[in-house]
Amino acid sequence: MSLTIICPGRDMSQWISALKDRAPQLKIEVWPDIADPAAVEFALVWKHPAGVLAGFPNLRCISSLGAGVDALLQDTGLPVGVSLVRIVDDELKQSMAEYVCLGALQHFRQFDEYRQQQADCTWQARPLRHIGTMRVGILGLGELGSHVGGKLAEMGFAVHGWSRSVKACEGITSYYGDEGLAAFLAVTDILVCLLPLTPVTRDILNSKLFRQLPNGAYLINVARGEHLVEEDLLAAIDAGHLSGALLDVFKSEPLPQEHPFWRHPRIKITPHIASITNPESAVLQILENYSRALSGQPLLNQVDSQRGY
Ligand code: NDP
Ligand code: OXD
């Protein structure tokens, strides 16, 4: 019996010591150094090579190392009948909330404009709106979106969210389904994308959607680069319809050196760090799922592969 880690190119030493601290008897192997593929029952994966998971005939559970499972589900060679789970973690929610609140506040309090005024040695107060008139719309009111929305609402922003099904989250007005999208966008000054990447949500941030936002709206994308049609964002900002964007995720990561986002004055970028799974807190649910998988009990944070998240 063993747990295998398949996260090529990533330093897993912190994960291995966090797992060993809590489960000293557990046999942990790091792909591709697997002594006996038939002994592997649990795989912890991130950006695994397609098809590799089919090489473990007794696999019972595949756990994503993060919240997203898009890279996993894009593998057409996934073994059939093996359960998929993902990370749902308070620390992941907390750091996502820090990032989005910072982005929303910087935009709301006009820090980019003050930064420019500083560069020009200009001392000039700008008019300040009441925070309750600044409307933040969150695409995706799941584990992360609902937590982030709650924190923004506590701060005083007017918050609403869009999901597939209706939600009852304190302080957040719920819009749902295709029929709810236009009404949601019409009242969104800061649009936050926290959707999972699925065939339905791919390219959702496009010029048709941007046109439905009020003039001057701002975009924060912390979900996946594939949600965004990059040239549509550049066109919407350059035409003055959108006021700017804060982007953490990109179609191609690392962002290629020649990419126009690097040098665009109204676009801020970060290298996919909005929220990073903390091994110390996340290993508990991984070990819990390991023992549940072995004993045939229901798993935590299970993914619905038909739905895509
Ligand atoms: P969840 O699965 O908990 O939530 C997904 C939400 O999206 C749900 O509310 C769901 O609606 C909604 N949704 C899905 N499809 C549609 C659709 N077609 N139309 C409307 N709403 C839809 O995901 P998490 O909150 O845990 O994570 C969201 C994403 O954040 C991850 O998939 C990942 O890509 C990204 N992420 C990014 C990180 C970063 O550092 N940048 C870190 C961690 C995650 P319903 O509830 O009705 O089903
Ligand atoms: C995740 C991520 O999905 O870090 O957890 O992007």
Short mmCIF file of C-alpha atoms and ligand atoms in Angstrom, two decimals:
data_model
loop_
_atom_site.label_atom_id
_atom_site.label_comp_id
_atom_site.label_asym_id
_atom_site.label_seq_id
_atom_site.Cartn_x
_atom_site.Cartn_y
_atom_site.Cartn_z
CA MET A 1 0.00 0.00 0.00
CA SER A 2 1.41 3.40 -0.86
CA LEU A 3 0.64 7.01 -1.63
CA THR A 4 2.30 8.38 -4.71
CA ILE A 5 2.98 12.03 -5.44
CA ILE A 6 2.82 13.04 -9.11
CA CYS A 7 3.65 16.74 -9.26
CA PRO A 8 6.46 17.07 -11.84
CA GLY A 9 8.68 20.13 -11.55
CA ARG A 10 7.41 21.08 -8.09
CA ASP A 11 9.43 20.90 -4.87
CA MET A 12 7.42 18.52 -2.70
CA SER A 13 9.75 18.37 0.31
CA GLN A 14 7.37 20.39 2.55
CA TRP A 15 4.48 18.10 1.58
CA ILE A 16 6.48 14.97 2.25
CA SER A 17 7.58 16.12 5.70
CA ALA A 18 4.04 17.29 6.58
CA LEU A 19 2.69 13.84 5.55
CA LYS A 20 5.46 11.96 7.38
CA ASP A 21 5.00 14.04 10.57
CA ARG A 22 1.38 12.96 10.80
CA ALA A 23 1.63 9.45 9.33
CA PRO A 24 5.14 8.07 9.93
CA GLN A 25 4.17 4.57 8.73
CA LEU A 26 2.78 5.72 5.41
CA LYS A 27 4.80 4.64 2.38
CA ILE A 28 5.25 7.71 0.16
CA GLU A 29 6.77 7.54 -3.29
CA VAL A 30 7.41 10.34 -5.75
CA TRP A 31 6.68 9.61 -9.40
CA PRO A 32 8.49 8.44 -11.53
CA ASP A 33 10.36 6.45 -8.80
CA ILE A 34 7.65 3.89 -8.07
CA ALA A 35 8.80 0.45 -6.89
CA ASP A 36 5.55 -1.40 -7.56
CA PRO A 37 2.73 0.39 -9.47
CA ALA A 38 0.27 -2.30 -8.32
CA ALA A 39 0.80 -1.25 -4.68
CA VAL A 40 -0.26 2.37 -5.29
CA GLU A 41 -3.75 3.06 -3.94
CA PHE A 42 -3.77 6.85 -3.59
CA ALA A 43 -2.28 9.53 -5.86
CA LEU A 44 -1.69 13.17 -4.97
CA VAL A 45 -1.37 15.06 -8.24
CA TRP A 46 -0.80 18.47 -9.81
CA LYS A 47 -0.27 18.97 -13.54
CA HIS A 48 0.44 15.27 -14.02
CA PRO A 49 1.46 13.92 -17.45
CA ALA A 50 -1.69 12.75 -19.27
CA GLY A 51 -2.22 9.01 -19.19
CA VAL A 52 0.18 8.29 -16.32
CA LEU A 53 -2.57 7.51 -13.78
CA ALA A 54 -3.77 4.60 -15.89
CA GLY A 55 -0.54 2.82 -14.97
CA PHE A 56 -1.71 2.08 -11.41
CA PRO A 57 -4.14 -0.85 -11.59
CA ASN A 58 -5.23 -0.69 -7.90
CA LEU A 59 -5.68 3.06 -7.55
CA ARG A 60 -8.68 3.97 -5.37
CA CYS A 61 -8.49 7.75 -5.14
CA ILE A 62 -6.86 10.65 -6.98
CA SER A 63 -6.50 13.87 -4.99
CA SER A 64 -5.77 17.21 -6.61
CA LEU A 65 -3.07 19.14 -4.73
CA GLY A 66 -5.19 22.26 -5.13
CA ALA A 67 -8.81 23.42 -5.36
CA GLY A 68 -8.98 23.23 -9.15
CA VAL A 69 -9.34 19.94 -11.02
CA ASP A 70 -9.36 21.23 -14.60
CA ALA A 71 -5.92 19.80 -15.44
CA LEU A 72 -6.96 16.43 -14.03
CA LEU A 73 -10.23 16.27 -15.94
CA GLN A 74 -8.57 17.27 -19.21
CA ASP A 75 -6.71 13.93 -19.11
CA THR A 76 -8.71 11.66 -21.41
CA GLY A 77 -6.70 8.69 -20.08
CA LEU A 78 -7.93 8.95 -16.46
CA PRO A 79 -8.67 5.48 -15.05
CA VAL A 80 -12.41 4.81 -15.04
CA GLY A 81 -14.15 4.36 -11.68
CA VAL A 82 -11.43 5.95 -9.52
CA SER A 83 -12.75 8.69 -7.18
CA LEU A 84 -11.49 12.24 -7.55
CA VAL A 85 -11.15 14.66 -4.62
CA ARG A 86 -9.79 18.18 -4.27
CA ILE A 87 -8.66 20.59 -1.56
CA VAL A 88 -11.15 22.68 0.39
CA ASP A 89 -9.24 24.45 3.11
CA ASP A 90 -9.71 27.43 5.43
CA GLU A 91 -6.21 28.75 4.76
CA LEU A 92 -6.79 28.62 1.01
CA LYS A 93 -10.00 30.62 1.52
CA GLN A 94 -8.27 33.13 3.79
CA SER A 95 -5.43 33.88 1.38
CA MET A 96 -7.84 34.15 -1.56
CA ALA A 97 -9.90 36.65 0.45
CA GLU A 98 -6.76 38.67 1.27
CA TYR A 99 -5.83 38.87 -2.41
CA VAL A 100 -9.27 39.81 -3.75
CA CYS A 101 -10.00 42.30 -0.94
CA LEU A 102 -6.64 43.97 -1.60
CA GLY A 103 -7.36 44.16 -5.34
CA ALA A 104 -10.86 45.53 -4.78
CA LEU A 105 -9.71 48.09 -2.21
CA GLN A 106 -6.78 49.28 -4.35
CA HIS A 107 -9.19 49.89 -7.20
CA PHE A 108 -11.88 51.45 -5.04
CA ARG A 109 -9.41 53.77 -3.24
CA GLN A 110 -7.77 54.69 -6.57
CA PHE A 111 -4.24 53.67 -5.62
CA ASP A 112 -3.12 53.39 -9.25
CA GLU A 113 -4.14 57.00 -9.82
CA TYR A 114 -2.35 58.15 -6.63
CA ARG A 115 0.74 56.19 -7.69
CA GLN A 116 0.70 58.12 -10.97
CA GLN A 117 0.17 61.41 -9.08
CA GLN A 118 3.22 60.55 -6.95
CA ALA A 119 5.28 59.95 -10.11
CA ASP A 120 4.13 63.39 -11.30
CA CYS A 121 4.72 65.02 -7.85
CA THR A 122 1.02 65.98 -7.80
CA TRP A 123 -0.71 66.58 -4.44
CA GLN A 124 -4.41 66.30 -5.15
CA ALA A 125 -7.26 64.60 -3.28
CA ARG A 126 -9.67 62.73 -5.50
CA PRO A 127 -13.41 62.40 -4.78
CA LEU A 128 -14.16 59.40 -2.56
CA ARG A 129 -17.29 57.26 -3.08
CA HIS A 130 -19.04 55.57 -0.20
CA ILE A 131 -17.97 51.90 -0.19
CA GLY A 132 -21.60 50.78 -0.19
CA THR A 133 -22.01 52.22 -3.69
CA MET A 134 -19.15 50.07 -5.06
CA ARG A 135 -20.72 46.85 -6.36
CA VAL A 136 -18.60 43.71 -6.49
CA GLY A 137 -19.90 40.78 -8.53
CA ILE A 138 -18.36 37.35 -8.01
CA LEU A 139 -18.60 34.76 -10.78
CA GLY A 140 -18.69 31.45 -8.88
CA LEU A 141 -20.13 31.35 -5.37
CA GLY A 142 -18.52 28.10 -4.28
CA GLU A 143 -16.09 27.43 -1.44
CA LEU A 144 -13.80 30.33 -2.36
CA GLY A 145 -16.30 32.73 -3.96
CA SER A 146 -18.73 32.65 -1.03
CA HIS A 147 -15.93 33.16 1.51
CA VAL A 148 -14.38 36.03 -0.45
CA GLY A 149 -17.84 37.58 -0.93
CA GLY A 150 -18.50 37.42 2.81
CA LYS A 151 -15.26 39.27 3.58
CA LEU A 152 -15.97 41.95 0.94
CA ALA A 153 -19.46 42.42 2.36
CA GLU A 154 -18.07 42.76 5.91
CA MET A 155 -15.86 45.56 4.60
CA GLY A 156 -18.93 47.39 3.25
CA PHE A 157 -18.89 46.61 -0.49
CA ALA A 158 -22.26 45.81 -2.08
CA VAL A 159 -21.70 42.17 -3.02
CA HIS A 160 -23.53 39.82 -5.33
CA GLY A 161 -22.60 36.50 -6.84
CA TRP A 162 -23.46 34.28 -9.78
CA SER A 163 -23.61 30.50 -9.67
CA ARG A 164 -25.43 27.63 -11.32
CA SER A 165 -27.85 27.17 -8.43
CA VAL A 166 -29.46 29.72 -6.12
CA LYS A 167 -27.44 30.54 -2.96
CA ALA A 168 -28.27 31.89 0.49
CA CYS A 169 -24.96 33.44 1.64
CA GLU A 170 -25.16 36.18 4.25
CA GLY A 171 -24.53 39.62 2.76
CA ILE A 172 -24.43 38.37 -0.84
CA THR A 173 -27.27 38.75 -3.35
CA SER A 174 -27.62 35.59 -5.42
CA TYR A 175 -28.00 35.50 -9.22
CA TYR A 176 -27.98 32.16 -10.96
CA GLY A 177 -28.14 30.34 -14.25
CA ASP A 178 -27.74 31.68 -17.78
CA GLU A 179 -30.92 33.71 -17.26
CA GLY A 180 -29.40 35.53 -14.25
CA LEU A 181 -26.12 36.54 -15.87
CA ALA A 182 -27.15 39.76 -17.65
CA ALA A 183 -28.83 41.21 -14.54
CA PHE A 184 -25.76 40.28 -12.46
CA LEU A 185 -23.34 41.96 -14.88
CA ALA A 186 -25.45 45.12 -15.14
CA VAL A 187 -24.84 45.86 -11.44
CA THR A 188 -21.13 44.92 -11.28
CA ASP A 189 -18.42 47.60 -10.90
CA ILE A 190 -15.70 45.10 -9.91
CA LEU A 191 -16.00 41.66 -11.50
CA VAL A 192 -14.19 38.81 -9.70
CA CYS A 193 -13.85 35.47 -11.50
CA LEU A 194 -13.78 32.47 -9.16
CA LEU A 195 -15.35 29.90 -11.45
CA PRO A 196 -13.91 26.45 -12.04
CA LEU A 197 -12.61 25.92 -15.59
CA THR A 198 -15.09 23.69 -17.44
CA PRO A 199 -16.12 23.45 -21.09
CA VAL A 200 -19.01 25.83 -20.23
CA THR A 201 -16.91 28.48 -18.44
CA ARG A 202 -13.90 28.46 -20.80
CA ASP A 203 -13.60 31.90 -22.54
CA ILE A 204 -16.51 33.29 -20.49
CA LEU A 205 -14.65 36.58 -19.93
CA ASN A 206 -15.07 37.85 -23.47
CA SER A 207 -16.16 41.03 -25.25
CA LYS A 208 -19.86 40.06 -25.19
CA LEU A 209 -19.70 39.75 -21.39
CA PHE A 210 -17.60 42.91 -20.98
CA ARG A 211 -20.17 44.93 -22.97
CA GLN A 212 -22.80 44.05 -20.36
CA LEU A 213 -20.74 45.57 -17.52
CA PRO A 214 -21.16 49.26 -16.60
CA ASN A 215 -18.67 51.68 -18.13
CA GLY A 216 -15.44 51.79 -16.10
CA ALA A 217 -15.85 48.31 -14.58
CA TYR A 218 -12.72 46.54 -13.28
CA LEU A 219 -11.78 42.85 -13.64
CA ILE A 220 -10.07 40.59 -11.11
CA ASN A 221 -9.35 37.11 -12.51
CA VAL A 222 -8.10 34.63 -9.92
CA ALA A 223 -9.62 31.48 -11.42
CA ARG A 224 -7.92 30.24 -14.61
CA GLY A 225 -6.30 31.97 -17.58
CA GLU A 226 -8.52 30.00 -19.95
CA HIS A 227 -11.58 31.85 -18.65
CA LEU A 228 -10.31 35.01 -20.33
CA VAL A 229 -10.17 35.92 -24.01
CA GLU A 230 -7.03 38.02 -23.66
CA GLU A 231 -7.42 40.12 -26.81
CA ASP A 232 -11.01 41.01 -25.78
CA LEU A 233 -9.73 42.33 -22.44
CA LEU A 234 -7.06 44.44 -24.14
CA ALA A 235 -9.65 45.83 -26.57
CA ALA A 236 -12.14 46.64 -23.77
CA ILE A 237 -9.48 48.45 -21.71
CA ASP A 238 -7.95 50.26 -24.65
CA ALA A 239 -11.44 51.42 -25.73
CA GLY A 240 -11.97 52.83 -22.20
CA HIS A 241 -14.95 50.58 -21.44
CA LEU A 242 -13.09 48.66 -18.72
CA SER A 243 -10.87 50.70 -16.39
CA GLY A 244 -8.29 47.94 -15.82
CA ALA A 245 -7.62 44.48 -14.52
CA LEU A 246 -5.79 42.52 -11.86
CA LEU A 247 -4.81 39.09 -13.21
CA ASP A 248 -3.27 36.19 -11.30
CA VAL A 249 -3.77 33.41 -13.86
CA PHE A 250 -2.91 33.14 -17.54
CA LYS A 251 -3.43 30.89 -20.54
CA SER A 252 0.31 30.34 -20.65
CA GLU A 253 2.17 30.21 -17.32
CA PRO A 254 4.79 31.56 -16.81
CA LEU A 255 3.48 34.49 -18.84
CA PRO A 256 5.72 34.74 -21.94
CA GLN A 257 8.20 37.63 -21.85
CA GLU A 258 6.77 39.28 -24.97
CA HIS A 259 3.16 39.20 -23.69
CA PRO A 260 1.46 42.65 -23.78
CA PHE A 261 0.04 42.20 -20.23
CA TRP A 262 3.53 42.67 -18.72
CA ARG A 263 3.77 46.28 -19.80
CA HIS A 264 0.14 47.42 -19.98
CA PRO A 265 -0.35 50.48 -17.72
CA ARG A 266 -3.86 49.42 -16.64
CA ILE A 267 -3.13 45.76 -16.02
CA LYS A 268 -1.56 44.41 -12.84
CA ILE A 269 -0.29 40.84 -12.83
CA THR A 270 0.87 38.35 -10.21
CA PRO A 271 2.38 34.88 -10.87
CA HIS A 272 -0.54 32.59 -9.85
CA ILE A 273 -0.10 33.25 -6.14
CA ALA A 274 -3.57 34.48 -5.14
CA SER A 275 -3.87 31.46 -2.89
CA ILE A 276 -1.50 28.52 -2.51
CA THR A 277 -2.37 25.27 -0.74
CA ASN A 278 -0.56 25.11 2.59
CA PRO A 279 0.77 21.56 3.14
CA GLU A 280 0.53 21.87 6.94
CA SER A 281 -3.22 22.45 6.88
CA ALA A 282 -4.09 20.44 3.75
CA VAL A 283 -2.40 17.14 4.65
CA LEU A 284 -5.04 16.41 7.29
CA GLN A 285 -7.80 16.02 4.70
CA ILE A 286 -5.45 14.10 2.39
CA LEU A 287 -4.67 11.58 5.12
CA GLU A 288 -8.34 11.42 6.08
CA ASN A 289 -9.23 10.66 2.46
CA TYR A 290 -6.42 8.11 2.24
CA SER A 291 -7.87 6.12 5.14
CA ARG A 292 -11.45 6.59 3.88
CA ALA A 293 -10.45 5.37 0.41
CA LEU A 294 -8.82 2.28 1.90
CA SER A 295 -11.82 1.46 4.09
CA GLY A 296 -14.41 2.27 1.42
CA GLN A 297 -16.00 5.18 3.34
CA PRO A 298 -17.43 8.30 1.60
CA LEU A 299 -14.65 10.73 0.68
CA LEU A 300 -14.30 14.41 1.59
CA ASN A 301 -14.50 17.11 -1.10
CA GLN A 302 -15.37 14.75 -3.90
CA VAL A 303 -15.39 16.05 -7.49
CA ASP A 304 -18.28 15.42 -9.86
CA SER A 305 -16.41 14.63 -13.08
CA GLN A 306 -19.57 14.93 -15.20
CA ARG A 307 -20.16 18.49 -13.92
CA GLY A 308 -16.44 19.27 -14.23
CA TYR A 309 -15.86 20.62 -10.69
P1 NDP B 1 -16.21 25.38 -6.14
O1 NDP B 1 -16.38 24.15 -6.96
O2 NDP B 1 -16.42 25.28 -4.67
O3 NDP B 1 -17.20 26.51 -6.67
C1 NDP B 1 -17.47 26.71 -8.00
C2 NDP B 1 -18.62 27.71 -8.15
O4 NDP B 1 -18.77 28.02 -9.54
C3 NDP B 1 -19.96 27.16 -7.68
O5 NDP B 1 -20.68 28.16 -7.01
C4 NDP B 1 -20.68 26.78 -8.98
O6 NDP B 1 -22.09 26.89 -8.93
C5 NDP B 1 -20.14 27.86 -9.91
N1 NDP B 1 -20.24 27.43 -11.31
C6 NDP B 1 -19.62 26.40 -11.93
N2 NDP B 1 -19.99 26.32 -13.22
C7 NDP B 1 -20.88 27.32 -13.42
C8 NDP B 1 -21.63 27.76 -14.54
N3 NDP B 1 -21.55 27.15 -15.72
N4 NDP B 1 -22.45 28.82 -14.38
C9 NDP B 1 -22.55 29.45 -13.19
N5 NDP B 1 -21.85 29.09 -12.07
C10 NDP B 1 -21.03 28.04 -12.20
O7 NDP B 1 -14.76 25.94 -6.47
P2 NDP B 1 -13.77 26.76 -5.52
O8 NDP B 1 -14.50 27.93 -5.01
O9 NDP B 1 -13.13 25.85 -4.53
O10 NDP B 1 -12.62 27.18 -6.56
C11 NDP B 1 -12.90 27.93 -7.72
C12 NDP B 1 -11.68 28.00 -8.62
O11 NDP B 1 -10.69 28.88 -8.10
C13 NDP B 1 -10.90 26.69 -8.79
O12 NDP B 1 -11.54 25.81 -9.70
C14 NDP B 1 -9.56 27.17 -9.30
O13 NDP B 1 -9.56 27.21 -10.71
C15 NDP B 1 -9.47 28.59 -8.75
N6 NDP B 1 -8.36 28.74 -7.80
C16 NDP B 1 -7.35 29.64 -8.06
C17 NDP B 1 -6.31 29.83 -7.18
C18 NDP B 1 -5.27 30.85 -7.44
O14 NDP B 1 -4.30 30.92 -6.69
N7 NDP B 1 -5.40 31.69 -8.42
C19 NDP B 1 -6.24 29.08 -5.93
C20 NDP B 1 -7.36 28.17 -5.73
C21 NDP B 1 -8.35 28.02 -6.64
P3 NDP B 1 -22.99 25.89 -8.00
O15 NDP B 1 -22.55 26.15 -6.58
O16 NDP B 1 -24.38 26.31 -8.24
O17 NDP B 1 -22.65 24.51 -8.45
C1 OXD B 2 -5.71 25.76 -7.18
C2 OXD B 2 -4.69 26.73 -7.63
O1 OXD B 2 -6.57 25.39 -7.96
O2 OXD B 2 -3.71 26.97 -6.88
O3 OXD B 2 -5.66 25.36 -6.00
O4 OXD B 2 -4.83 27.30 -8.70
#
